[in-house]
mmCIF file of C-alpha atoms in Angstrom:
data_model
loop_
_atom_site.group_PDB
_atom_site.id
_atom_site.type_symbol
_atom_site.label_atom_id
_atom_site.label_comp_id
_atom_site.label_asym_id
_atom_site.label_seq_id
_atom_site.Cartn_x
_atom_site.Cartn_y
_atom_site.Cartn_z
ATOM 1 C CA MET A 1 -17.997 -17.293 -8.701
ATOM 2 C CA ASN A 2 -15.170 -20.386 -7.750
ATOM 3 C CA ILE A 3 -12.320 -18.099 -7.106
ATOM 4 C CA LEU A 4 -8.430 -19.837 -7.135
ATOM 5 C CA TYR A 5 -6.540 -16.994 -4.617
ATOM 6 C CA ILE A 6 -2.529 -17.524 -5.258
ATOM 7 C CA THR A 7 -0.289 -15.461 -3.080
ATOM 8 C CA MET A 8 3.470 -16.053 -2.283
ATOM 9 C CA ASP A 9 3.530 -15.251 1.570
ATOM 10 C CA GLY A 10 1.201 -16.532 3.874
ATOM 11 C CA PHE A 11 -0.563 -14.587 6.836
ATOM 12 C CA ASP A 12 1.977 -16.522 9.063
ATOM 13 C CA THR A 13 4.254 -14.126 7.847
ATOM 14 C CA ALA A 14 4.290 -10.413 8.246
ATOM 15 C CA SER A 15 3.599 -8.659 4.910
ATOM 16 C CA PRO A 16 2.148 -5.573 3.506
ATOM 17 C CA ASN A 17 -0.222 -8.141 1.691
ATOM 18 C CA ASN A 18 -2.052 -9.524 4.597
ATOM 19 C CA GLN A 19 -4.432 -7.020 5.265
ATOM 20 C CA MET A 20 -5.361 -6.584 2.096
ATOM 21 C CA ALA A 21 -5.642 -10.451 1.264
ATOM 22 C CA GLU A 22 -7.731 -11.242 4.588
ATOM 23 C CA GLN A 23 -10.081 -7.919 3.620
ATOM 24 C CA LEU A 24 -10.293 -8.949 -0.297
ATOM 25 C CA ILE A 25 -11.148 -13.340 0.698
ATOM 26 C CA ASP A 26 -13.870 -11.641 3.441
ATOM 27 C CA GLY A 27 -15.218 -9.272 1.046
ATOM 28 C CA PHE A 28 -15.547 -12.106 -1.863
ATOM 29 C CA LEU A 29 -17.006 -14.487 0.434
ATOM 30 C CA LYS A 30 -19.837 -12.095 1.650
ATOM 31 C CA LEU A 31 -20.517 -11.895 -1.972
ATOM 32 C CA GLY A 32 -21.728 -15.124 -2.554
ATOM 33 C CA ASN A 33 -18.329 -16.372 -3.877
ATOM 34 C CA ARG A 34 -16.510 -19.713 -3.290
ATOM 35 C CA VAL A 35 -12.426 -19.329 -2.459
ATOM 36 C CA HIS A 36 -9.569 -21.900 -2.570
ATOM 37 C CA LEU A 37 -6.218 -20.324 -1.211
ATOM 38 C CA ILE A 38 -2.827 -21.195 -2.102
ATOM 39 C CA GLN A 39 -0.524 -19.767 0.478
ATOM 40 C CA SER A 40 2.979 -20.584 1.950
ATOM 41 C CA GLU A 41 4.009 -20.814 5.603
ATOM 42 C CA ARG A 42 7.671 -19.658 6.929
ATOM 43 C CA LYS A 43 8.031 -17.880 9.916
ATOM 44 C CA HIS A 44 5.199 -18.925 11.754
ATOM 45 C CA THR A 45 4.736 -15.045 13.241
ATOM 46 C CA TYR A 46 1.165 -15.258 13.344
ATOM 47 C CA ASP A 47 -1.900 -18.015 12.305
ATOM 48 C CA VAL A 48 -2.040 -19.452 9.446
ATOM 49 C CA LEU A 49 -5.098 -17.423 8.908
ATOM 50 C CA PRO A 50 -6.305 -14.862 10.884
ATOM 51 C CA GLY A 51 -9.675 -15.253 13.035
ATOM 52 C CA THR A 52 -12.329 -13.432 10.455
ATOM 53 C CA LEU A 53 -11.250 -16.050 8.252
ATOM 54 C CA VAL A 54 -11.217 -19.561 10.488
ATOM 55 C CA GLY A 55 -14.410 -21.518 9.354
ATOM 56 C CA ARG A 56 -15.775 -19.509 6.911
ATOM 57 C CA ASP A 57 -18.353 -21.441 4.753
ATOM 58 C CA GLY A 58 -16.778 -21.008 1.156
ATOM 59 C CA LEU A 59 -13.229 -21.105 2.183
ATOM 60 C CA THR A 60 -10.344 -24.117 1.616
ATOM 61 C CA VAL A 61 -7.030 -23.464 2.115
ATOM 62 C CA ASP A 62 -3.980 -25.282 0.801
ATOM 63 C CA THR A 63 -0.261 -23.801 2.836
ATOM 64 C CA LEU A 64 2.920 -24.792 1.613
ATOM 65 C CA SER A 65 5.688 -24.952 3.974
ATOM 66 C CA ARG A 66 8.900 -22.805 2.762
ATOM 67 C CA LYS A 67 12.100 -22.149 4.465
ATOM 68 C CA VAL A 68 13.271 -19.003 6.048
ATOM 69 C CA ILE A 69 15.762 -17.080 4.069
ATOM 70 C CA ASP A 70 18.238 -14.403 4.432
ATOM 71 C CA LYS A 71 16.838 -11.152 2.255
ATOM 72 C CA SER A 72 20.234 -10.543 1.795
ATOM 73 C CA ASN A 73 20.858 -13.762 -0.458
ATOM 74 C CA PHE A 74 18.752 -13.034 -3.448
ATOM 75 C CA VAL A 75 19.850 -15.643 -5.748
ATOM 76 C CA VAL A 76 18.426 -18.509 -2.760
ATOM 77 C CA ARG A 77 15.747 -16.293 -1.802
ATOM 78 C CA TYR A 78 14.461 -16.440 -5.710
ATOM 79 C CA LEU A 79 15.357 -19.978 -6.296
ATOM 80 C CA ASP A 80 13.135 -20.408 -3.611
ATOM 81 C CA GLU A 81 10.265 -18.559 -4.723
ATOM 82 C CA ALA A 82 10.447 -20.114 -8.530
ATOM 83 C CA LYS A 83 10.839 -23.317 -6.697
ATOM 84 C CA TYR A 84 7.299 -22.340 -4.923
ATOM 85 C CA ALA A 85 5.596 -21.301 -8.359
ATOM 86 C CA PHE A 86 6.438 -25.603 -9.114
ATOM 87 C CA GLN A 87 4.858 -26.661 -5.784
ATOM 88 C CA MET A 88 1.780 -24.373 -6.143
ATOM 89 C CA ILE A 89 0.521 -25.765 -9.573
ATOM 90 C CA SER A 90 0.243 -29.170 -8.529
ATOM 91 C CA TYR A 91 -2.067 -27.933 -6.002
ATOM 92 C CA ALA A 92 -3.501 -25.636 -8.496
ATOM 93 C CA ILE A 93 -4.427 -28.885 -10.789
ATOM 94 C CA LYS A 94 -6.377 -30.342 -8.219
ATOM 95 C CA ARG A 95 -8.779 -27.814 -7.672
ATOM 96 C CA ARG A 96 -10.507 -28.023 -11.435
ATOM 97 C CA ASP A 97 -13.704 -26.327 -10.023
ATOM 98 C CA PHE A 98 -12.701 -22.909 -9.798
ATOM 99 C CA ASP A 99 -13.422 -20.280 -12.576
ATOM 100 C CA VAL A 100 -10.891 -17.562 -12.244
ATOM 101 C CA VAL A 101 -7.456 -17.292 -10.794
ATOM 102 C CA PHE A 102 -6.506 -14.109 -8.234
ATOM 103 C CA LEU A 103 -2.666 -13.966 -8.620
ATOM 104 C CA GLN A 104 -0.545 -11.570 -6.357
ATOM 105 C CA SER A 105 2.278 -10.206 -7.635
ATOM 106 C CA CYS A 106 5.899 -11.134 -6.660
ATOM 107 C CA PRO A 107 9.387 -10.920 -8.315
ATOM 108 C CA THR A 108 8.672 -14.455 -9.407
ATOM 109 C CA VAL A 109 5.448 -14.110 -10.728
ATOM 110 C CA PHE A 110 6.363 -15.383 -14.263
ATOM 111 C CA PHE A 111 6.566 -18.827 -13.375
ATOM 112 C CA GLN A 112 3.622 -19.113 -11.699
ATOM 113 C CA GLU A 113 1.599 -17.123 -14.747
ATOM 114 C CA ALA A 114 3.632 -19.751 -17.087
ATOM 115 C CA LEU A 115 2.804 -23.136 -15.185
ATOM 116 C CA LEU A 116 -1.113 -21.432 -14.563
ATOM 117 C CA LYS A 117 -1.209 -21.173 -18.585
ATOM 118 C CA LEU A 118 0.082 -23.918 -19.412
ATOM 119 C CA PHE A 119 -1.334 -26.309 -17.080
ATOM 120 C CA VAL A 120 -4.483 -25.057 -15.264
ATOM 121 C CA ARG A 121 -5.852 -22.719 -18.771
ATOM 122 C CA LYS A 122 -8.036 -20.866 -17.008
ATOM 123 C CA PRO A 123 -8.544 -16.448 -17.058
ATOM 124 C CA VAL A 124 -6.313 -15.101 -14.277
ATOM 125 C CA LEU A 125 -6.554 -11.594 -12.685
ATOM 126 C CA TYR A 126 -3.066 -10.474 -12.197
ATOM 127 C CA ASN A 127 -2.910 -7.844 -9.025
ATOM 128 C CA VAL A 128 0.080 -5.633 -8.931
ATOM 129 C CA TYR A 129 1.322 -3.214 -5.713
ATOM 130 C CA ASP A 130 4.224 -2.307 -7.669
ATOM 131 C CA VAL A 131 5.257 -1.857 -11.076
ATOM 132 C CA TRP A 132 8.076 -4.420 -11.693
ATOM 133 C CA PRO A 133 10.725 -3.886 -12.482
ATOM 134 C CA GLY A 134 9.836 -0.212 -12.924
ATOM 135 C CA GLN A 135 11.992 2.306 -10.968
ATOM 136 C CA THR A 136 14.897 -0.211 -10.720
ATOM 137 C CA LYS A 137 15.910 1.601 -14.502
ATOM 138 C CA SER A 138 17.026 4.408 -12.491
ATOM 139 C CA LEU A 139 19.181 2.341 -10.188
ATOM 140 C CA ASN A 140 22.937 1.006 -10.871
ATOM 141 C CA ILE A 141 22.058 -2.846 -12.172
ATOM 142 C CA ASN A 142 23.410 -4.828 -14.676
ATOM 143 C CA LYS A 143 21.573 -3.479 -18.030
ATOM 144 C CA MET A 144 20.995 -7.341 -18.978
ATOM 145 C CA VAL A 145 19.682 -8.470 -15.760
ATOM 146 C CA TYR A 146 17.256 -5.109 -16.373
ATOM 147 C CA ALA A 147 16.288 -6.419 -19.555
ATOM 148 C CA GLY A 148 15.575 -9.748 -18.576
ATOM 149 C CA MET A 149 13.501 -8.632 -16.273
ATOM 150 C CA ASP A 150 11.465 -6.201 -18.099
ATOM 151 C CA LEU A 151 11.091 -9.548 -20.943
ATOM 152 C CA LEU A 152 9.426 -11.431 -18.116
ATOM 153 C CA SER A 153 7.065 -8.775 -16.813
ATOM 154 C CA ARG A 154 6.218 -7.750 -20.473
ATOM 155 C CA ALA A 155 5.222 -12.157 -21.028
ATOM 156 C CA VAL A 156 3.305 -11.814 -17.614
ATOM 157 C CA TYR A 157 1.126 -8.652 -18.970
ATOM 158 C CA ARG A 158 0.490 -10.794 -22.175
ATOM 159 C CA MET A 159 -0.433 -14.184 -20.194
ATOM 160 C CA SER A 160 -3.297 -12.516 -17.703
ATOM 161 C CA SER A 161 -6.797 -11.940 -18.703
ATOM 162 C CA ALA A 162 -6.836 -8.628 -16.808
ATOM 163 C CA VAL A 163 -4.124 -6.337 -14.835
ATOM 164 C CA VAL A 164 -5.216 -4.969 -11.852
ATOM 165 C CA VAL A 165 -3.072 -1.781 -10.475
ATOM 166 C CA LEU A 166 -3.431 1.109 -7.875
ATOM 167 C CA SER A 167 -3.345 4.497 -9.841
ATOM 168 C CA GLU A 168 -3.908 5.808 -13.055
ATOM 169 C CA ASP A 169 -0.184 6.715 -13.560
ATOM 170 C CA MET A 170 0.328 2.309 -13.125
ATOM 171 C CA VAL A 171 -1.703 2.328 -15.932
ATOM 172 C CA GLU A 172 0.689 4.632 -17.656
ATOM 173 C CA ALA A 173 3.818 2.358 -16.340
ATOM 174 C CA CYS A 174 2.145 -0.939 -17.361
ATOM 175 C CA ALA A 175 0.916 0.174 -20.606
ATOM 176 C CA ASP A 176 4.705 1.564 -21.147
ATOM 177 C CA ALA A 177 6.054 -1.870 -20.047
ATOM 178 C CA GLY A 178 3.829 -3.403 -22.795
ATOM 179 C CA CYS A 179 0.544 -4.280 -20.860
ATOM 180 C CA PRO A 180 -2.761 -3.821 -23.286
ATOM 181 C CA ARG A 181 -4.680 -1.097 -22.174
ATOM 182 C CA PRO A 182 -7.931 -3.103 -23.042
ATOM 183 C CA ARG A 183 -6.641 -5.005 -19.976
ATOM 184 C CA LEU A 184 -5.774 -2.603 -17.452
ATOM 185 C CA HIS A 185 -8.049 -1.845 -14.452
ATOM 186 C CA ILE A 186 -7.500 0.253 -11.414
ATOM 187 C CA VAL A 187 -8.306 -0.756 -7.964
ATOM 188 C CA PRO A 188 -6.920 1.599 -5.932
ATOM 189 C CA PRO A 189 -6.150 0.919 -2.051
ATOM 190 C CA TRP A 190 -8.840 1.093 0.203
ATOM 191 C CA PHE A 191 -9.459 1.745 4.054
ATOM 192 C CA ASP A 192 -11.900 -0.764 6.086
ATOM 193 C CA ASP A 193 -14.986 0.434 6.454
ATOM 194 C CA ARG A 194 -15.774 -2.260 8.946
ATOM 195 C CA ARG A 195 -13.877 -0.324 11.422
ATOM 196 C CA ASN A 196 -14.513 3.215 12.999
ATOM 197 C CA TYR A 197 -12.178 6.320 11.827
ATOM 198 C CA ASP A 198 -14.492 8.913 13.421
ATOM 199 C CA ILE A 199 -12.033 9.122 16.956
ATOM 200 C CA PRO A 200 -13.049 12.125 18.572
ATOM 201 C CA TRP A 201 -9.880 13.778 20.399
ATOM 202 C CA GLU A 202 -11.213 12.824 24.185
ATOM 203 C CA LYS A 203 -11.761 9.196 23.047
ATOM 204 C CA ASN A 204 -8.330 9.043 21.253
ATOM 205 C CA ARG A 205 -6.101 6.405 23.122
ATOM 206 C CA PHE A 206 -2.912 7.435 21.322
ATOM 207 C CA VAL A 207 -3.335 10.542 22.626
ATOM 208 C CA LYS A 208 -4.264 9.575 26.390
ATOM 209 C CA LYS A 209 -1.322 7.423 26.052
ATOM 210 C CA PHE A 210 1.238 10.068 25.680
ATOM 211 C CA ASP A 211 -1.110 13.384 27.232
ATOM 212 C CA ILE A 212 -1.204 15.134 24.397
ATOM 213 C CA SER A 213 -2.089 18.568 24.065
ATOM 214 C CA HIS A 214 -5.367 19.838 22.400
ATOM 215 C CA ASP A 215 -3.970 23.625 21.844
ATOM 216 C CA LYS A 216 -1.155 23.081 18.934
ATOM 217 C CA PHE A 217 -1.779 22.349 15.501
ATOM 218 C CA TYR A 218 0.102 19.214 14.171
ATOM 219 C CA VAL A 219 2.016 18.352 11.468
ATOM 220 C CA GLN A 220 2.346 14.548 11.610
ATOM 221 C CA PHE A 221 4.110 11.925 9.523
ATOM 222 C CA ALA A 222 3.281 8.204 10.776
ATOM 223 C CA GLY A 223 5.616 5.398 9.005
ATOM 224 C CA SER A 224 9.073 3.923 8.880
ATOM 225 C CA VAL A 225 11.931 6.312 9.611
ATOM 226 C CA GLY A 226 14.340 4.278 7.484
ATOM 227 C CA LEU A 227 16.628 4.677 4.905
ATOM 228 C CA GLN A 228 13.307 6.211 2.376
ATOM 229 C CA PHE A 229 12.624 8.541 4.932
ATOM 230 C CA ASN A 230 14.720 12.010 3.856
ATOM 231 C CA TRP A 231 14.605 13.197 7.659
ATOM 232 C CA LYS A 232 16.966 16.080 6.847
ATOM 233 C CA THR A 233 14.211 17.504 4.835
ATOM 234 C CA MET A 234 11.859 17.165 7.429
ATOM 235 C CA PHE A 235 14.359 18.623 10.038
ATOM 236 C CA GLU A 236 14.951 21.552 7.767
ATOM 237 C CA VAL A 237 11.201 22.349 7.736
ATOM 238 C CA ALA A 238 11.279 22.287 11.622
ATOM 239 C CA LYS A 239 13.856 24.580 11.403
ATOM 240 C CA LEU A 240 11.723 27.070 8.952
ATOM 241 C CA LEU A 241 8.866 26.581 11.731
ATOM 242 C CA ARG A 242 10.652 27.054 14.676
ATOM 243 C CA ASP A 243 9.209 30.488 15.211
ATOM 244 C CA GLU A 244 5.757 29.166 14.868
ATOM 245 C CA PRO A 245 4.625 28.485 18.099
ATOM 246 C CA ASP A 246 1.480 26.918 17.507
ATOM 247 C CA ILE A 247 3.032 23.919 14.790
ATOM 248 C CA VAL A 248 4.268 20.828 16.319
ATOM 249 C CA VAL A 249 5.826 18.502 13.915
ATOM 250 C CA GLN A 250 5.067 14.541 15.205
ATOM 251 C CA ILE A 251 7.350 11.690 13.791
ATOM 252 C CA ILE A 252 5.514 8.513 15.022
ATOM 253 C CA GLY A 253 7.287 5.386 14.292
ATOM 254 C CA ASP A 254 10.949 3.600 14.159
ATOM 255 C CA GLY A 255 13.636 3.024 11.735
ATOM 256 C CA CYS A 256 17.538 3.111 11.548
ATOM 257 C CA VAL A 257 17.775 7.195 10.836
ATOM 258 C CA LYS A 258 15.387 8.152 13.956
ATOM 259 C CA LYS A 259 18.554 8.793 16.094
ATOM 260 C CA ASP A 260 20.158 10.933 13.806
ATOM 261 C CA PHE A 261 17.085 12.847 13.321
ATOM 262 C CA MET A 262 16.636 13.106 17.054
ATOM 263 C CA ASP A 263 20.290 13.833 17.694
ATOM 264 C CA ALA A 264 20.117 17.081 14.987
ATOM 265 C CA VAL A 265 16.504 17.823 17.012
ATOM 266 C CA ASP A 266 18.505 18.247 20.242
ATOM 267 C CA ALA A 267 21.545 19.420 18.806
ATOM 268 C CA GLU A 268 19.532 22.661 17.239
ATOM 269 C CA GLY A 269 17.810 23.031 19.868
ATOM 270 C CA LEU A 270 14.460 22.546 18.385
ATOM 271 C CA THR A 271 11.530 22.531 20.615
ATOM 272 C CA ASN A 272 8.367 22.011 17.613
ATOM 273 C CA VAL A 273 9.361 18.215 16.838
ATOM 274 C CA ALA A 274 7.694 15.578 19.041
ATOM 275 C CA PHE A 275 9.068 11.719 18.358
ATOM 276 C CA TYR A 276 7.082 9.034 18.956
ATOM 277 C CA PRO A 277 7.262 5.116 18.897
ATOM 278 C CA LEU A 278 5.960 2.926 16.283
ATOM 279 C CA GLN A 279 2.573 2.268 17.628
ATOM 280 C CA PRO A 280 0.548 -1.416 17.251
ATOM 281 C CA VAL A 281 -1.919 -1.826 14.123
ATOM 282 C CA ASP A 282 -5.230 -1.160 15.855
ATOM 283 C CA MET A 283 -4.313 2.021 16.898
ATOM 284 C CA VAL A 284 -3.928 3.788 13.619
ATOM 285 C CA PRO A 285 -7.162 5.375 13.493
ATOM 286 C CA ASP A 286 -6.254 7.002 16.865
ATOM 287 C CA VAL A 287 -2.557 8.266 15.820
ATOM 288 C CA TYR A 288 -3.742 9.743 12.645
ATOM 289 C CA SER A 289 -7.074 10.978 14.248
ATOM 290 C CA THR A 290 -4.548 13.333 16.022
ATOM 291 C CA GLY A 291 -2.636 15.213 13.203
ATOM 292 C CA ASP A 292 -4.399 18.452 11.945
ATOM 293 C CA VAL A 293 -2.097 17.985 8.595
ATOM 294 C CA CYS A 294 -0.341 14.673 7.585
ATOM 295 C CA LEU A 295 2.611 14.280 5.642
ATOM 296 C CA ILE A 296 3.173 11.766 2.658
ATOM 297 C CA PRO A 297 6.846 12.313 1.594
ATOM 298 C CA LEU A 298 7.317 10.034 -1.787
ATOM 299 C CA ARG A 299 10.785 9.296 -2.953
ATOM 300 C CA ARG A 300 11.688 10.285 -6.548
ATOM 301 C CA GLU A 301 9.783 8.665 -9.090
ATOM 302 C CA VAL A 302 7.800 5.809 -6.744
ATOM 303 C CA ILE A 303 4.536 7.372 -7.477
ATOM 304 C CA TYR A 304 4.761 6.338 -11.201
ATOM 305 C CA THR A 305 5.361 2.353 -9.909
ATOM 306 C CA GLY A 306 3.059 2.733 -6.677
ATOM 307 C CA THR A 307 0.800 4.574 -4.990
ATOM 308 C CA PRO A 308 0.572 5.797 -0.981
ATOM 309 C CA SER A 309 -1.381 3.221 0.809
ATOM 310 C CA LYS A 310 -2.067 5.463 3.575
ATOM 311 C CA MET A 311 -3.907 7.852 1.612
ATOM 312 C CA PRO A 312 -7.503 6.159 2.116
ATOM 313 C CA ILE A 313 -6.823 5.824 5.948
ATOM 314 C CA LEU A 314 -6.289 9.901 6.361
ATOM 315 C CA LEU A 315 -8.898 10.625 4.081
ATOM 316 C CA ALA A 316 -11.180 8.478 6.309
ATOM 317 C CA CYS A 317 -9.903 10.328 9.080
ATOM 318 C CA GLY A 318 -10.778 13.309 7.452
ATOM 319 C CA LYS A 319 -7.088 14.667 7.491
ATOM 320 C CA ALA A 320 -5.548 17.291 4.906
ATOM 321 C CA ILE A 321 -2.569 15.532 3.329
ATOM 322 C CA VAL A 322 0.325 16.886 1.692
ATOM 323 C CA SER A 323 2.447 15.454 -0.381
ATOM 324 C CA SER A 324 6.104 15.237 -1.687
ATOM 325 C CA VAL A 325 5.642 14.272 -5.281
ATOM 326 C CA GLU A 326 6.316 15.185 -8.661
ATOM 327 C CA LYS A 327 3.894 17.723 -9.588
ATOM 328 C CA ASP A 328 3.349 16.323 -13.300
ATOM 329 C CA SER A 329 2.109 13.011 -11.640
ATOM 330 C CA LEU A 330 -1.382 11.949 -12.478
ATOM 331 C CA TYR A 331 -1.652 11.515 -8.650
ATOM 332 C CA ALA A 332 -0.885 15.099 -7.905
ATOM 333 C CA ALA A 333 -3.619 15.991 -10.855
ATOM 334 C CA MET A 334 -6.159 13.753 -8.843
ATOM 335 C CA VAL A 335 -5.206 15.623 -5.441
ATOM 336 C CA GLU A 336 -5.717 19.195 -6.841
ATOM 337 C CA ARG A 337 -8.943 18.053 -8.988
ATOM 338 C CA GLU A 338 -10.888 16.448 -6.069
ATOM 339 C CA ASP A 339 -9.371 19.086 -3.494
ATOM 340 C CA LEU A 340 -8.045 16.577 -0.844
ATOM 341 C CA GLY A 341 -4.589 18.318 0.002
ATOM 342 C CA VAL A 342 -1.642 20.124 -1.529
ATOM 343 C CA CYS A 343 1.266 18.583 -3.186
ATOM 344 C CA VAL A 344 4.807 20.196 -3.206
ATOM 345 C CA GLU A 345 8.014 19.144 -4.714
ATOM 346 C CA ILE A 346 10.271 16.437 -3.429
ATOM 347 C CA ASP A 347 12.850 17.375 -0.854
ATOM 348 C CA ASN A 348 11.835 20.954 -1.228
ATOM 349 C CA ALA A 349 11.782 21.941 2.496
ATOM 350 C CA GLU A 350 10.952 25.893 1.838
ATOM 351 C CA GLU A 351 7.594 24.950 -0.346
ATOM 352 C CA LEU A 352 6.643 22.076 2.421
ATOM 353 C CA ALA A 353 6.973 24.795 4.981
ATOM 354 C CA THR A 354 5.237 27.199 3.107
ATOM 355 C CA ALA A 355 2.366 24.694 2.488
ATOM 356 C CA ILE A 356 2.142 23.980 6.091
ATOM 357 C CA ARG A 357 1.817 27.488 7.160
ATOM 358 C CA THR A 358 -0.529 28.338 4.752
ATOM 359 C CA LEU A 359 -3.311 25.172 5.626
ATOM 360 C CA HIS A 360 -2.154 26.361 9.478
ATOM 361 C CA GLY A 361 -3.583 30.255 8.549
ATOM 362 C CA ASP A 362 -6.580 29.326 6.737
ATOM 363 C CA PRO A 363 -8.559 27.019 8.926
ATOM 364 C CA GLU A 364 -11.734 27.422 6.574
ATOM 365 C CA ARG A 365 -9.871 26.085 3.916
ATOM 366 C CA LEU A 366 -8.391 23.079 5.798
ATOM 367 C CA THR A 367 -11.985 22.067 6.942
ATOM 368 C CA ARG A 368 -12.565 22.169 3.447
ATOM 369 C CA LEU A 369 -10.317 19.940 2.331
ATOM 370 C CA CYS A 370 -10.714 17.466 5.454
ATOM 371 C CA GLU A 371 -14.619 17.271 4.425
ATOM 372 C CA HIS A 372 -13.871 16.600 0.650
ATOM 373 C CA GLY A 373 -11.936 14.000 1.746
ATOM 374 C CA ARG A 374 -13.441 12.245 3.958
ATOM 375 C CA ALA A 375 -16.569 12.343 1.055
ATOM 376 C CA TYR A 376 -13.998 10.998 -1.410
ATOM 377 C CA ALA A 377 -12.859 8.452 0.349
ATOM 378 C CA ARG A 378 -16.319 6.847 1.612
ATOM 379 C CA GLU A 379 -17.709 7.070 -2.311
ATOM 380 C CA ASN A 380 -14.382 5.914 -4.039
ATOM 381 C CA LEU A 381 -11.926 4.161 -1.315
ATOM 382 C CA SER A 382 -13.976 2.147 1.233
ATOM 383 C CA ARG A 383 -13.419 -1.649 1.534
ATOM 384 C CA THR A 384 -17.280 -2.568 0.230
ATOM 385 C CA VAL A 385 -16.592 -0.242 -3.214
ATOM 386 C CA CYS A 386 -12.901 -1.780 -3.884
ATOM 387 C CA VAL A 387 -13.858 -5.507 -3.261
ATOM 388 C CA LYS A 388 -16.634 -5.340 -5.388
ATOM 389 C CA ARG A 389 -14.160 -3.660 -8.466
ATOM 390 C CA MET A 390 -12.109 -6.382 -7.607
ATOM 391 C CA GLU A 391 -14.994 -8.568 -8.092
ATOM 392 C CA GLN A 392 -16.435 -7.556 -11.214
ATOM 393 C CA VAL A 393 -13.195 -7.609 -13.128
ATOM 394 C CA LEU A 394 -13.034 -11.411 -12.095
ATOM 395 C CA GLU A 395 -16.348 -11.752 -13.549
ATOM 396 C CA GLY A 396 -15.642 -10.072 -16.914
ATOM 397 C CA ILE A 397 -12.819 -12.325 -17.454
ATOM 398 C CA ARG A 398 -15.186 -15.077 -16.573
ATOM 399 C CA ARG A 399 -17.734 -14.796 -19.080
ATOM 400 C CA GLY A 400 -14.866 -14.687 -21.578
ATOM 401 C CA GLY A 401 -12.039 -12.101 -23.001
ATOM 402 C CA GLU A 402 -10.632 -9.372 -21.329
ATOM 403 C CA ALA A 403 -12.402 -7.797 -18.476
#
């Protein structure tokens, strides 16, 4: 199968899509497909292609130059991304030998999809990371702007031969937004099974780097300590757990609210919170392996239009997860059904502290959750499994009709 892979940002620019793109393209090639990548280059922070893809048989690349535009200038950014769609289509037209199109979601995906429909007329898989406009309905934006965004997203769903999302909740959100259910497919976020995630304590680089003791029960949050992170709830949790001498809260990462959190901890005289700086990407398995319980704190409504991408790695590391999430979500039902961890209400410090105490006091249950999580990840959330699922969807639309 010949696959045209189109993405807005290229490998040279830091993006959460880059790891997924590298693993998908590598996986497609290993499965015997040919891939032509159309991408852009802007910031030149990294190489145009990662080392794993350089010189690969079956891979060809077109890289289009774009300007660096300040994130706060929404209108200019939007126009620049729309312009990229028109530049991209001329390169796509030249590649008449491909069978299917893999189109990564972006704010201006309507223009890419419409141009592909008009000039290329090959089946398109639309890969969705966040349902758009999604939770923006709950934000204070102009109703006409939202209505226009909603109409464009509905048009994209109608033009796509298949729509791939990350979770059951996203299936419902897309269906509610007008996407025909037969076109919807789930390929969840995955962990890279080319790597080792079973990091013993004595070989853990993060442990050695910060000389972390093995005689504590570590409750870990690793990620951005920015505006989306409710540090005040975690601060209340730490206060509720201050009389538990064995329990330590680890906060690993950087962000604009980290200093406020640290100042509050100092002012309260808490000794059960340990702060660490953001660690390199290659250290992620070591970081996650340090925690006994790993936290996934989500903002309200996020779970209905997205999904926590760190979950597969946490489970692969054999960690029980405690998620702050709406309990009526299909995500919460899955965590409970598969016995992967515990879900608590968002911003409920007392419920979160109780869940931590319960797991700390029940090592048998904690071990069971860890074992179930590792097995579930291996069977359902590995790169090998998920790339194969994506290829099956592409093959389905290549044969004709909806996958």
